[in-house]
Amino acid sequence: MNALMNTLRDLLPAKDTLLRALIAGARPGPASDAPPVLKTRLPAVGEGLAMLIDPVNFQRACHEALGDVFALSIFGVPLVLAQGPEAIARFSAASDDELDLITAYQKLLGKLLGEELFQRIPPAMLRELSGQSVRKRSAALARDAASFLGDKLGSAPAELDAMRLCSELVLEMTCRFVCGDTLSRERIVEIASLFEVLESDYSVVGLFLPIETPALRRRVQARERLIAVFEDEIRRAVRDLDRLEDGYLRTVIDAMLGPEPASAAPAQLRAAAVAIMGVVFGAHTNTANSLALAWLDVLERPALARSLDEERRSVLADGTPLDLSALCAMPALLRAINESMRMKGGGVLWRYTHKSYRIGQYEVPAKSFVGISMSLLHQDQAVYPAPAQYRPERYAAMVTDDFQSPPLKDKTYGVWGVGKHVCPGRGLAYTIIASALTVLLDRYTVRVKSAPRRWHPLVTAGIARPIGAFRVAVSPRAPR
Ligand code: HEM
């Protein structure tokens, strides 16, 4: 199915024309203040097909034709898509009773990933993922990156799959952050390949298809194996609880296994394993893909690579350790990362309406999925002039925060979402991407052997997925 879709996308150079041709117009909503409903020239399948071919341009074309809010149905799933400052402001301010994130992802992705993966994370556990916890662990994360790459790449030149390298490297860093130092390298490689099965094309085809495919069955097996692996890790940590460091794993054990963790019931152990897996899942693929695409963007631009070399050398002169403070002193690096993520990141944020909900002049009915596209936000010419061009220096002329990113309160940079559910792992993601990229650029000479043909945008929140191989020839640089 993946190969078929990818071929279809490659064969369609005139996608925009096709997408526009598919849109036949709108029929009125069922009530006078209901959003207009998209009508396509291929009844029942046109919407799904267009979403699969190119979700961002399809949404843009629909908004141009139908306005800021419209409804559609994909394989029977009722969706409402909204854009514009008013919709974003309403979306950000809505309570969970009005627009519910957890139910939306349980219903949309539960079939693929298991509903139990999507749970509200208690504040104490959320705190362990951000702020001081990240700052404290940032130097160790950078050392993990250097040691993983040293072991993996050795001292001889090699040609390898850069996506897989980024995936395993980010998984190693994430697992070390979430679980401490207990996981073996073999376990991490196993987890990386299980996540690959779990996530393959999840956001595109299977999301709306009403049938059970063989890929879906493989995914269910991968999910159960992952839960078993994390249960094992928790059991191991519980056996040696006195020596377990503070961190996310410890907080999960304290919060979820009761006063006698060693005698926790199987259901408690499973829930704790799912809580760990959920965070590793949330942290892994988007961060790995961001690292890969930011790396590729730098490798393809020698002048940018040279300026990053200079910046890095001056910040890390005199043995300054690579940690969060050092990374925040590398604005050109952070701007490059932000620009890669802006161009290929965003996707759609989804919420579920339990009751009817008003956006502007429209009443969205209960039991709808409401989505706003962060990818379209990233193409707003007023905020990002020439949005299709890679221009990391644009952030130098904007008001930005410590990560050189437009502040979250402005709701103009949608990579991390908007409003109260903005990504709690943002600081950790910047730390992982920026420190891994620093080590890769500093220690290795790299030639791109093949780059993905395209990056396919998601229909859920996150970073686009590559189509085609990203391979590199890597040789270690002589120490400076
Ligand atoms: C480049 C990497 C990442 C990207 C692009 C990303 C993006 C996002 C986005 C857009 C959302 C909001 C979804 C919505 O509103 O519908 C989100 C939520 C979330 N992210 Fe991330 N994320 C990344 C890394 C991480 C990391 C490293 C972690 C874990 C430490 C993490 C954990 C979470 C969690 C737990 C939520 C749900 C928050 C809630 O329910 O309020 N993410 N992420």
PDB file of C-alpha atoms and ligand atoms in Angstrom, residues 101-102 105 121 126 129 279 282-283 286-287 290 341 349-351 414-417 420-425 428-429 433 461-463, ligand 1:
ATOM      1  CA  LEU A 101      -7.219  16.216  22.340  1.00  0.00           C
ATOM      2  CA  ILE A 102      -7.025  12.811  24.012  1.00  0.00           C
ATOM      3  CA  TYR A 105      -6.124  10.898  19.039  1.00  0.00           C
ATOM      4  CA  ILE A 121      -0.047  12.793  31.634  1.00  0.00           C
ATOM      5  CA  LEU A 126       5.099  16.205  32.674  1.00  0.00           C
ATOM      6  CA  LEU A 129      10.125  15.937  30.750  1.00  0.00           C
ATOM      7  CA  VAL A 279       6.466   9.353  25.919  1.00  0.00           C
ATOM      8  CA  GLY A 282       5.865  11.057  21.315  1.00  0.00           C
ATOM      9  CA  ALA A 283       9.542  11.911  21.537  1.00  0.00           C
ATOM     10  CA  ASN A 286       9.395  13.608  15.058  1.00  0.00           C
ATOM     11  CA  THR A 287      12.708  14.327  16.737  1.00  0.00           C
ATOM     12  CA  SER A 290      13.813  16.712  12.421  1.00  0.00           C
ATOM     13  CA  MET A 341      11.176  22.086  10.847  1.00  0.00           C
ATOM     14  CA  LEU A 349      -3.737  19.336  15.156  1.00  0.00           C
ATOM     15  CA  TRP A 350      -6.956  17.437  15.877  1.00  0.00           C
ATOM     16  CA  ARG A 351      -9.598  17.781  18.571  1.00  0.00           C
ATOM     17  CA  GLY A 414       3.216  25.636  14.738  1.00  0.00           C
ATOM     18  CA  VAL A 415       5.845  22.861  14.947  1.00  0.00           C
ATOM     19  CA  TRP A 416       5.100  22.449  18.665  1.00  0.00           C
ATOM     20  CA  GLY A 417       1.370  23.047  18.370  1.00  0.00           C
ATOM     21  CA  LYS A 420      -2.531  24.590  26.231  1.00  0.00           C
ATOM     22  CA  HIS A 421      -1.400  21.321  24.646  1.00  0.00           C
ATOM     23  CA  VAL A 422       1.765  22.752  23.191  1.00  0.00           C
ATOM     24  CA  CYS A 423       4.488  20.070  23.156  1.00  0.00           C
ATOM     25  CA  PRO A 424       5.955  19.565  26.659  1.00  0.00           C
ATOM     26  CA  GLY A 425       9.020  17.904  25.097  1.00  0.00           C
ATOM     27  CA  LEU A 428      14.216  18.123  25.172  1.00  0.00           C
ATOM     28  CA  ALA A 429      13.690  17.910  21.404  1.00  0.00           C
ATOM     29  CA  ILE A 433      18.489  17.636  17.801  1.00  0.00           C
ATOM     30  CA  ALA A 461       0.683  16.795  14.075  1.00  0.00           C
ATOM     31  CA  GLY A 462       4.398  16.393  13.400  1.00  0.00           C
ATOM     32  CA  ILE A 463       7.240  16.325  10.916  1.00  0.00           C
TER      33      ILE A 463
HETATM   34  C1  HEM B   1      10.762  17.601  16.879  1.00  0.00           C
HETATM   35  C2  HEM B   1      10.176  16.893  17.821  1.00  0.00           C
HETATM   36  C3  HEM B   1       8.754  17.064  18.264  1.00  0.00           C
HETATM   37  C4  HEM B   1       7.701  17.622  17.599  1.00  0.00           C
HETATM   38  C5  HEM B   1       7.674  18.223  16.209  1.00  0.00           C
HETATM   39  C6  HEM B   1       6.554  17.550  18.485  1.00  0.00           C
HETATM   40  C7  HEM B   1       5.310  18.073  18.183  1.00  0.00           C
HETATM   41  C8  HEM B   1       4.239  18.056  19.054  1.00  0.00           C
HETATM   42  C9  HEM B   1       2.983  18.703  18.803  1.00  0.00           C
HETATM   43  C10 HEM B   1       2.634  19.513  17.568  1.00  0.00           C
HETATM   44  C11 HEM B   1       2.179  18.475  19.877  1.00  0.00           C
HETATM   45  C12 HEM B   1       0.757  19.003  20.079  1.00  0.00           C
HETATM   46  C13 HEM B   1      -0.261  18.092  19.441  1.00  0.00           C
HETATM   47  C14 HEM B   1      -1.648  18.695  19.433  1.00  0.00           C
HETATM   48  O1  HEM B   1      -1.880  19.770  19.970  1.00  0.00           O
HETATM   49  O2  HEM B   1      -2.536  18.061  18.836  1.00  0.00           O
HETATM   50  C15 HEM B   1       2.917  17.647  20.801  1.00  0.00           C
HETATM   51  C16 HEM B   1       2.422  17.162  21.985  1.00  0.00           C
HETATM   52  C17 HEM B   1       3.126  16.324  22.824  1.00  0.00           C
HETATM   53  N1  HEM B   1       4.458  16.002  22.719  1.00  0.00           N
HETATM   54 FE1  HEM B   1       5.722  16.547  21.260  1.00  0.00          FE
HETATM   55  N2  HEM B   1       6.930  16.941  19.644  1.00  0.00           N
HETATM   56  C18 HEM B   1       8.264  16.641  19.564  1.00  0.00           C
HETATM   57  C19 HEM B   1       9.047  16.074  20.546  1.00  0.00           C
HETATM   58  C20 HEM B   1       8.571  15.599  21.744  1.00  0.00           C
HETATM   59  C21 HEM B   1       9.378  15.042  22.792  1.00  0.00           C
HETATM   60  C22 HEM B   1      10.916  14.962  22.785  1.00  0.00           C
HETATM   61  C23 HEM B   1       8.522  14.612  23.779  1.00  0.00           C
HETATM   62  C24 HEM B   1       8.810  13.937  25.078  1.00  0.00           C
HETATM   63  C25 HEM B   1       9.655  14.292  25.928  1.00  0.00           C
HETATM   64  C26 HEM B   1       7.182  14.946  23.363  1.00  0.00           C
HETATM   65  C27 HEM B   1       6.035  14.676  24.086  1.00  0.00           C
HETATM   66  C28 HEM B   1       4.793  15.185  23.782  1.00  0.00           C
HETATM   67  C29 HEM B   1       3.613  14.962  24.615  1.00  0.00           C
HETATM   68  C30 HEM B   1       3.560  14.124  25.884  1.00  0.00           C
HETATM   69  C31 HEM B   1       2.562  15.677  24.013  1.00  0.00           C
HETATM   70  C32 HEM B   1       1.089  15.759  24.458  1.00  0.00           C
HETATM   71  C33 HEM B   1       0.885  17.031  25.280  1.00  0.00           C
HETATM   72  C34 HEM B   1      -0.520  17.168  25.824  1.00  0.00           C
HETATM   73  O3  HEM B   1      -1.289  16.223  25.771  1.00  0.00           O
HETATM   74  O4  HEM B   1      -0.848  18.252  26.300  1.00  0.00           O
HETATM   75  N3  HEM B   1       7.248  15.546  22.126  1.00  0.00           N
HETATM   76  N4  HEM B   1       4.181  17.422  20.288  1.00  0.00           N
END
